[in-house]
C-alpha positions as a printed NumPy array, in Angstrom:
array([[ -0.031,   1.085, -32.856],
       [ -0.173,  -0.298, -29.461],
       [  1.888,   0.689, -26.27 ],
       [  4.589,  -2.436, -26.872],
       [  4.502,  -2.577, -30.423],
       [  7.637,  -3.409, -31.865],
       [  7.392,  -0.01 , -33.586],
       [  9.295,   2.505, -30.122],
       [ 11.15 ,   1.274, -26.973],
       [  8.944,   0.052, -24.393],
       [ 10.213,   1.484, -21.659],
       [ 10.71 ,   4.597, -22.809],
       [  7.329,   4.686, -23.419],
       [  6.105,   4.395, -20.459],
       [  8.538,   6.62 , -19.103],
       [  6.557,   8.884, -21.036],
       [  3.501,   8.491, -19.587],
       [  4.819,   8.908, -15.952],
       [  5.419,  13.142, -16.878],
       [  5.553,  14.718, -13.663],
       [  3.046,  16.794, -13.064],
       [  3.193,  20.79 , -13.086],
       [  4.723,  22.341, -10.039],
       [  2.09 ,  23.267,  -7.393],
       [ -0.634,  20.956,  -8.633],
       [ -0.309,  17.112,  -6.644],
       [ -2.851,  14.858,  -6.384],
       [ -4.815,  14.096,  -3.017],
       [ -3.745,  10.453,  -1.274],
       [ -7.146,   8.4  ,  -1.21 ],
       [ -8.449,   6.13 ,   1.022],
       [ -9.313,   3.705,  -1.762],
       [-12.778,   2.515,   0.946],
       [-13.783,   5.942,  -0.191],
       [-13.469,   6.11 ,  -3.443],
       [-16.399,   7.853,  -5.982],
       [-16.145,   5.631,  -9.217],
       [-15.059,   8.542, -11.764],
       [-12.178,   9.373,  -8.799],
       [-11.274,   5.701,  -8.608],
       [-10.991,   5.043, -12.008],
       [ -8.227,   8.567, -12.101],
       [ -6.476,   6.163,  -9.284],
       [ -6.287,   3.063, -10.498],
       [ -5.282,   4.537, -14.155],
       [ -2.155,   6.57 , -12.252],
       [ -1.095,   3.575,  -9.849],
       [ -1.487,   1.31 , -12.732],
       [  0.743,   3.678, -15.03 ],
       [  3.297,   3.607, -11.602],
       [  3.272,  -0.001, -11.036],
       [  4.362,  -0.576, -14.51 ],
       [  6.836,   1.355, -14.551],
       [  7.48 ,   0.47 , -10.589],
       [  7.995,  -2.981, -11.766],
       [ 10.37 ,  -2.199, -15.201],
       [ 12.259,   0.113, -13.629],
       [ 13.071,  -2.397, -10.535],
       [ 13.085,  -5.232, -12.614],
       [ 10.745,  -7.013,  -9.738],
       [  9.81 , -10.377, -10.928],
       [  6.229, -12.303, -10.308],
       [  7.209, -13.476,  -7.125],
       [  6.838,  -9.625,  -5.763],
       [  4.263,  -8.061,  -7.999],
       [  2.177, -10.594,  -9.673],
       [  0.676,  -9.612, -13.151],
       [ -2.707,  -9.928, -10.78 ],
       [ -1.937,  -7.195,  -8.76 ],
       [ -4.948,  -4.943,  -8.686],
       [ -6.641,  -7.867,  -7.461],
       [ -5.35 ,  -7.829,  -4.17 ],
       [ -6.097,  -5.498,  -1.997],
       [ -2.982,  -5.774,   0.56 ],
       [ -0.682,  -5.638,  -2.096],
       [ -2.607,  -2.417,  -3.442],
       [ -2.545,  -1.065,  -0.232],
       [  1.434,  -1.76 ,  -0.476],
       [  2.022,   0.008,  -4.102],
       [  0.383,   2.915,  -3.431],
       [  2.252,   3.735,  -0.852],
       [  5.235,   3.048,  -2.159],
       [  3.854,   4.955,  -4.961],
       [  2.461,   8.409,  -2.912],
       [  6.071,   7.712,  -1.271],
       [  8.166,   7.871,  -4.661],
       [  5.507,  11.17 ,  -5.75 ],
       [  6.788,  12.455,  -1.891],
       [  9.701,  12.034,  -2.162],
       [ 10.65 ,  14.502,  -5.393],
       [  8.551,  16.933,  -4.294],
       [  9.165,  20.859,  -3.737],
       [  9.551,  20.913,  -0.098],
       [ 12.335,  18.094,  -0.409],
       [ 15.338,  18.812,   0.85 ],
       [ 17.332,  16.458,  -1.636],
       [ 17.551,  12.981,   1.011],
       [ 14.058,  11.857,  -0.518],
       [ 15.057,  10.022,  -3.027],
       [ 16.976,   8.569,  -1.233],
       [ 14.601,   7.797,   2.081],
       [ 12.184,   6.411,  -0.578],
       [ 15.334,   3.801,  -1.494],
       [ 16.038,   2.736,   2.083],
       [ 11.943,   1.99 ,   2.429],
       [ 11.807,   1.029,  -0.676],
       [ 13.219,  -2.754,   0.586],
       [ 11.521,  -3.013,   3.403],
       [  8.327,  -2.727,   0.841],
       [  9.223,  -4.905,  -2.053],
       [ 10.171,  -7.667,   1.403],
       [  6.674,  -7.375,   2.182],
       [  4.952,  -7.242,  -1.49 ],
       [  7.179, -10.482,  -1.528],
       [  5.572, -12.02 ,   1.414],
       [  2.408, -11.205,   0.508],
       [  2.986, -12.609,  -3.236],
       [  4.021, -15.524,  -1.707],
       [  0.717, -16.09 ,   0.717],
       [ -2.112, -15.198,  -1.84 ],
       [ -0.027, -18.102,  -4.324],
       [ -0.67 , -16.775,  -7.328],
       [  3.108, -17.399,  -8.594],
       [  3.319, -20.386,  -7.806],
       [ -0.041, -21.209,  -9.747],
       [  1.251, -19.6  , -12.855],
       [ -2.387, -18.074, -12.414],
       [ -4.908, -15.573, -10.466],
       [ -6.48 , -17.35 ,  -7.068],
       [ -8.953, -15.496,  -5.47 ],
       [ -8.536, -15.064,  -1.793],
       [-11.433, -15.862,   0.527],
       [-11.814, -12.624,   2.852],
       [-12.   , -13.041,   7.037],
       [-14.169, -11.738,   8.42 ],
       [-14.442, -10.376,  11.863],
       [-17.612, -11.416,  14.282],
       [-19.766,  -8.642,  15.204],
       [-21.433,  -8.561,  18.072],
       [-19.435, -11.188,  19.867],
       [-20.939, -11.166,  23.772],
       [-17.541, -11.623,  24.93 ],
       [-16.261,  -8.29 ,  23.103],
       [-18.76 ,  -6.265,  24.205],
       [-18.301,  -6.961,  27.975],
       [-14.697,  -6.521,  27.438],
       [-15.247,  -3.427,  25.957],
       [-17.429,  -1.517,  28.694],
       [-13.789,  -1.336,  30.358],
       [-11.001,   0.802,  29.747],
       [ -8.332,  -1.636,  30.486],
       [ -5.38 ,   1.174,  30.873],
       [ -3.459,   0.524,  33.728],
       [ -3.861,   3.574,  36.243],
       [ -1.469,   4.749,  39.22 ],
       [ -2.58 ,   5.304,  42.509],
       [ -1.689,   8.362,  44.513],
       [  0.038,   5.115,  46.736],
       [  2.488,   4.677,  43.421],
       [  0.909,   0.967,  42.954],
       [ -0.749,   0.272,  39.318],
       [ -4.106,  -1.542,  38.911],
       [ -6.046,  -2.151,  36.431],
       [ -9.168,  -0.802,  38.357],
       [ -7.632,   2.624,  40.118],
       [ -8.747,   1.15 ,  43.383],
       [ -5.45 ,   1.18 ,  46.351],
       [ -5.094,  -1.451,  47.435],
       [ -3.684,  -0.375,  50.623]])
């Protein structure tokens, strides 16, 4: 029997999958680019369950979270941050304001998701559109020259600010 067969309430099944973890057990926050394959599989599974719960609970359209969300790093980053914030807002150390804080931040995150989704263009096409990553130049001579200086304003003993640290005098 599949998760969304007619024999059960799909929303109830989705909520059942997201049972709270026993007290005292928390999943660490990961930096995705550092994950080994086993940890990545677990993190992706948990995020997928959470995103399906999130989209269903808040009735978000594909203009906010497209079906191919997992193929877009900017959406994954935003959704993962929301997942972690939502989990933390119900943690043992929360004094009761966490859920409200999560919902206040959620509206800002949903707007960012909408902007990202519009930029990637998958919704208008009704199909996934592969994004072309921007690759920054390496070893640019202008940058190398720039990076050899601090570029911080310093105040001289006479109180005059300048970029070199030498007093004008």
